Short mmCIF file of C-alpha atoms in Angstrom, two decimals:
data_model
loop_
_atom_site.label_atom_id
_atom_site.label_comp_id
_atom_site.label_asym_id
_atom_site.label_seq_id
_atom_site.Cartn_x
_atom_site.Cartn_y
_atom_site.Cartn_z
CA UNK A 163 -35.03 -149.32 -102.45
CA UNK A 164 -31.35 -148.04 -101.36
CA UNK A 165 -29.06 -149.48 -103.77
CA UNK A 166 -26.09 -147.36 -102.77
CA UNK A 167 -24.60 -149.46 -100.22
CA UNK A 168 -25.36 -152.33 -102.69
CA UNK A 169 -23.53 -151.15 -105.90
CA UNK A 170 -20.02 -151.69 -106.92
CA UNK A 171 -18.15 -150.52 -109.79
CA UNK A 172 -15.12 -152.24 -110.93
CA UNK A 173 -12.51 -150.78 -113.68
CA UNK A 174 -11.81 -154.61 -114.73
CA UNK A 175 -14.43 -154.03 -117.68
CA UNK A 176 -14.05 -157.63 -119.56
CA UNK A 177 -16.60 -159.94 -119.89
CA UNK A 178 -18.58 -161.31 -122.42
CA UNK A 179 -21.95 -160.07 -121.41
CA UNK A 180 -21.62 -156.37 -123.11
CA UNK A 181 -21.55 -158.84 -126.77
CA UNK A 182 -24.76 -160.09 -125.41
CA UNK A 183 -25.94 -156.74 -124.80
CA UNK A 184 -24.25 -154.75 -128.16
CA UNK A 185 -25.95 -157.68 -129.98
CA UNK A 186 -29.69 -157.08 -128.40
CA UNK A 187 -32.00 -154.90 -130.32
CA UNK A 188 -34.31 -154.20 -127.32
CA UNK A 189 -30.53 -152.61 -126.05
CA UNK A 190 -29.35 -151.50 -129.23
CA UNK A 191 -32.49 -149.37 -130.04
CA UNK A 192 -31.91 -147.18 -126.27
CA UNK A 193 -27.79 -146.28 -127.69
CA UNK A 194 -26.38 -144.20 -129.39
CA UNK A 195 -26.14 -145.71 -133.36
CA UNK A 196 -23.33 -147.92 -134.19
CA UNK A 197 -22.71 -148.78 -130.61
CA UNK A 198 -20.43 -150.04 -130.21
CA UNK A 199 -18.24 -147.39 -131.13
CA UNK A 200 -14.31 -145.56 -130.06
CA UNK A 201 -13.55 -142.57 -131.70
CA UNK A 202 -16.10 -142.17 -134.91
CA UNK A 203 -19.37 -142.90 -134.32
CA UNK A 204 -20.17 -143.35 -137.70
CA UNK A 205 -17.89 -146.37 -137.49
CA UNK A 206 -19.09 -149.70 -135.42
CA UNK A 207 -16.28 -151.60 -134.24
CA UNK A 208 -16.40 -155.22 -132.30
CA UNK A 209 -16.89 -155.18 -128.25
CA UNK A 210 -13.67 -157.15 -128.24
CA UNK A 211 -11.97 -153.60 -130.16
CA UNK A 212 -14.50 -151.56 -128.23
CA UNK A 213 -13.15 -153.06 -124.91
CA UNK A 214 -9.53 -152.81 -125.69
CA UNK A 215 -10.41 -148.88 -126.56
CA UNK A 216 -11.86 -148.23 -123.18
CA UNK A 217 -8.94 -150.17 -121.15
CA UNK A 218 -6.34 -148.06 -123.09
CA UNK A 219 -7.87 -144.71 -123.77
CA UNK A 220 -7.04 -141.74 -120.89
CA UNK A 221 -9.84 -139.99 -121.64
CA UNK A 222 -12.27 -142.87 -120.57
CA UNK A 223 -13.40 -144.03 -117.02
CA UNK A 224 -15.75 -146.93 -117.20
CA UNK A 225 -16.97 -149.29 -114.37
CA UNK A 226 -19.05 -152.54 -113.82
CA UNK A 227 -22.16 -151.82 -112.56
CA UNK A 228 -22.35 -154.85 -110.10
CA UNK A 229 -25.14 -155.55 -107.70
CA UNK A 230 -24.41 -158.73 -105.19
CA UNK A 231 -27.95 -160.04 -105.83
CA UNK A 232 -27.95 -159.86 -109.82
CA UNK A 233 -24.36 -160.18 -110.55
CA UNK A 234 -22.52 -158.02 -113.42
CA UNK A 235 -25.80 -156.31 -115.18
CA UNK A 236 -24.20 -153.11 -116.83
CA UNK A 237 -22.09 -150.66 -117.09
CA UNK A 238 -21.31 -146.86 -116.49
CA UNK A 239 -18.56 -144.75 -118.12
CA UNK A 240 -17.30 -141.04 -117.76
CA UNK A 241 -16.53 -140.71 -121.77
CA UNK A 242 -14.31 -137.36 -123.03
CA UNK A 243 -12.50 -136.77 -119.88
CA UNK A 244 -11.09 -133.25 -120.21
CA UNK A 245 -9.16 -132.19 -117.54
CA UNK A 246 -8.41 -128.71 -118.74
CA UNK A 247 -12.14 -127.91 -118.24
CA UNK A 248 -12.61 -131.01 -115.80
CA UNK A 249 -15.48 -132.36 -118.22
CA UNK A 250 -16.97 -135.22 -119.31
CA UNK A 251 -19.81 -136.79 -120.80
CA UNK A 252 -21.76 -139.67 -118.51
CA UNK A 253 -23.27 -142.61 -119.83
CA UNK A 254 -24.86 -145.38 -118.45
CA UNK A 255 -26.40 -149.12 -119.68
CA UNK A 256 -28.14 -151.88 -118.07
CA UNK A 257 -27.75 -154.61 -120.19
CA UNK A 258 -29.90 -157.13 -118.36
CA UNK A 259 -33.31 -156.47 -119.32
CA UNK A 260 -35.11 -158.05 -116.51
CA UNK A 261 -32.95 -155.04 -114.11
CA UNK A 262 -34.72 -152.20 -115.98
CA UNK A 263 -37.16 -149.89 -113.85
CA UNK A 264 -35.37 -150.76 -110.59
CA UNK A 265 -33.73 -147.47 -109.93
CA UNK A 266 -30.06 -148.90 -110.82
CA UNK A 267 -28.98 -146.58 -113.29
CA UNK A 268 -30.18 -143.96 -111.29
CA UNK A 269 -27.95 -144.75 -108.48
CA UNK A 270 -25.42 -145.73 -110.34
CA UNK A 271 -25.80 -141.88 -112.45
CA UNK A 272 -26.10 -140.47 -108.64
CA UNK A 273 -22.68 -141.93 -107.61
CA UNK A 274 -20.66 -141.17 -110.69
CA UNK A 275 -21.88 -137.79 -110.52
CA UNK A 276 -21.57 -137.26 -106.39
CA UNK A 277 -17.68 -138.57 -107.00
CA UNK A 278 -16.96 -136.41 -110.19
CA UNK A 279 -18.10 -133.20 -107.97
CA UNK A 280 -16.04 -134.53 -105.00
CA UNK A 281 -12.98 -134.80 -107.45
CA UNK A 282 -13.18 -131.21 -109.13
CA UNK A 283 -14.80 -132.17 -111.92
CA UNK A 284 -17.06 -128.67 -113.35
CA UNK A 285 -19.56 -129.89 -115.78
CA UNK A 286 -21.06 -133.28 -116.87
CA UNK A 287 -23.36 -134.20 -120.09
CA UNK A 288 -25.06 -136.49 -121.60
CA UNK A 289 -26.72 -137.49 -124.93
CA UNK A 290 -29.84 -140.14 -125.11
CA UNK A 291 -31.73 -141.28 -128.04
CA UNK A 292 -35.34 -139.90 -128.17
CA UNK A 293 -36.98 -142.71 -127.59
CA UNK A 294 -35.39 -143.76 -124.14
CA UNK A 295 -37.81 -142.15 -122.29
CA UNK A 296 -36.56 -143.94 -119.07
CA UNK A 297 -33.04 -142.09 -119.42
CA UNK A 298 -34.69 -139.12 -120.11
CA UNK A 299 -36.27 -138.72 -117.08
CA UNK A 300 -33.50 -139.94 -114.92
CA UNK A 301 -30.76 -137.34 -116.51
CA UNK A 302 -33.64 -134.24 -116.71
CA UNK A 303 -33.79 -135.08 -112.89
CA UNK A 304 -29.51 -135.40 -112.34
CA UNK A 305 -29.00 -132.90 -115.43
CA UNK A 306 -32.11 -130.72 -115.65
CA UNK A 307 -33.09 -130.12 -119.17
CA UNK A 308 -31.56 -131.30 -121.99
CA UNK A 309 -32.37 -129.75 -125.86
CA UNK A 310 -33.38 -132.39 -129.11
CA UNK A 311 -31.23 -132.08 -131.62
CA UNK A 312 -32.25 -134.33 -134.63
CA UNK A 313 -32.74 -138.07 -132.48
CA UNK A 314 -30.78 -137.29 -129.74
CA UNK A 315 -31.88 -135.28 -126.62
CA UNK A 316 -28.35 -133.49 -125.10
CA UNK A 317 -27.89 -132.54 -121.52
CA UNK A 318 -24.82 -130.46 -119.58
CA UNK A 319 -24.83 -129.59 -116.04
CA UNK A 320 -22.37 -127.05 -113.87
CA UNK A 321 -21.77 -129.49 -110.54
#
């Protein structure tokens, strides 16, 4: 199952599906809380606000994940861009249920993180609610380790 040469990421992030998917509690209960969210987490905020942060924000890189067989299905985003210490944080989110457990956001993790190292970029991280066991597995693999802290399970890598 090579999805590489099958996976396309698009900066155009508009659609309606992410409200389908911000509004799903089988989703919901994999994200961070009060996704969706810009600056404070503690705040939820409406996809249509939460798409208008990520078009406009510098420190933001997010892409369509689309696959020509299932269409638009999620969504992958280089969050906290700091270019003085060419950081970031990596997230990733199949909305479309029936997609999970098909190696997509493993690929999809795989070629954000190939094309940050090709472009300079030092370190990447991550944080995943302890119960997405599935994300877990797929970031200790990309990310090696990551620590709990409360609910969350944190990861940073050196590329």
């Amino acid at each position: 199952r090579n999805y590489k040469e099958k996976l396309r990421f698009y900066q155009q992030f508009m659609s309606i599906k992410p409200k389908k998917w911000f509004s799903d509690q089988d989703v919901l209960k994999f994200l961070c809380p009060n996704t969706p969210f810009t600056t404070n987490p503690n705040e939820k905020v409406t996809v249509e606000e939460f798409i208008e942060y990520v078009r406009n924000d510098p420190e933001l890189a997010y892409f369509r994940i689309e696959h020509p067989a299932y269409g638009f299905i999620g969504h992958i985003g280089l969050d906290s861009i700091d270019l003085n210490y060419m950081s970031f944080f990596t997230g990733c989110v199949i909305g479309e249920k029936k997609y999970w457990g098909k190696g997509i956001g493993t690929t999809a993790e795989k070629m954000v993180l190939s094309r940050a190292k090709e472009l300079g970029f030092k370190s990447a991280k991550a944080s995943v609610h302890e119960d997405n066991i599935v994300s877990i597995s797929i970031l200790t693999k990309q990310l090696g380790m990551g620590i709990s802290e409360g609910n969350q399970v944190n990861f940073t890598k050196a590329l």
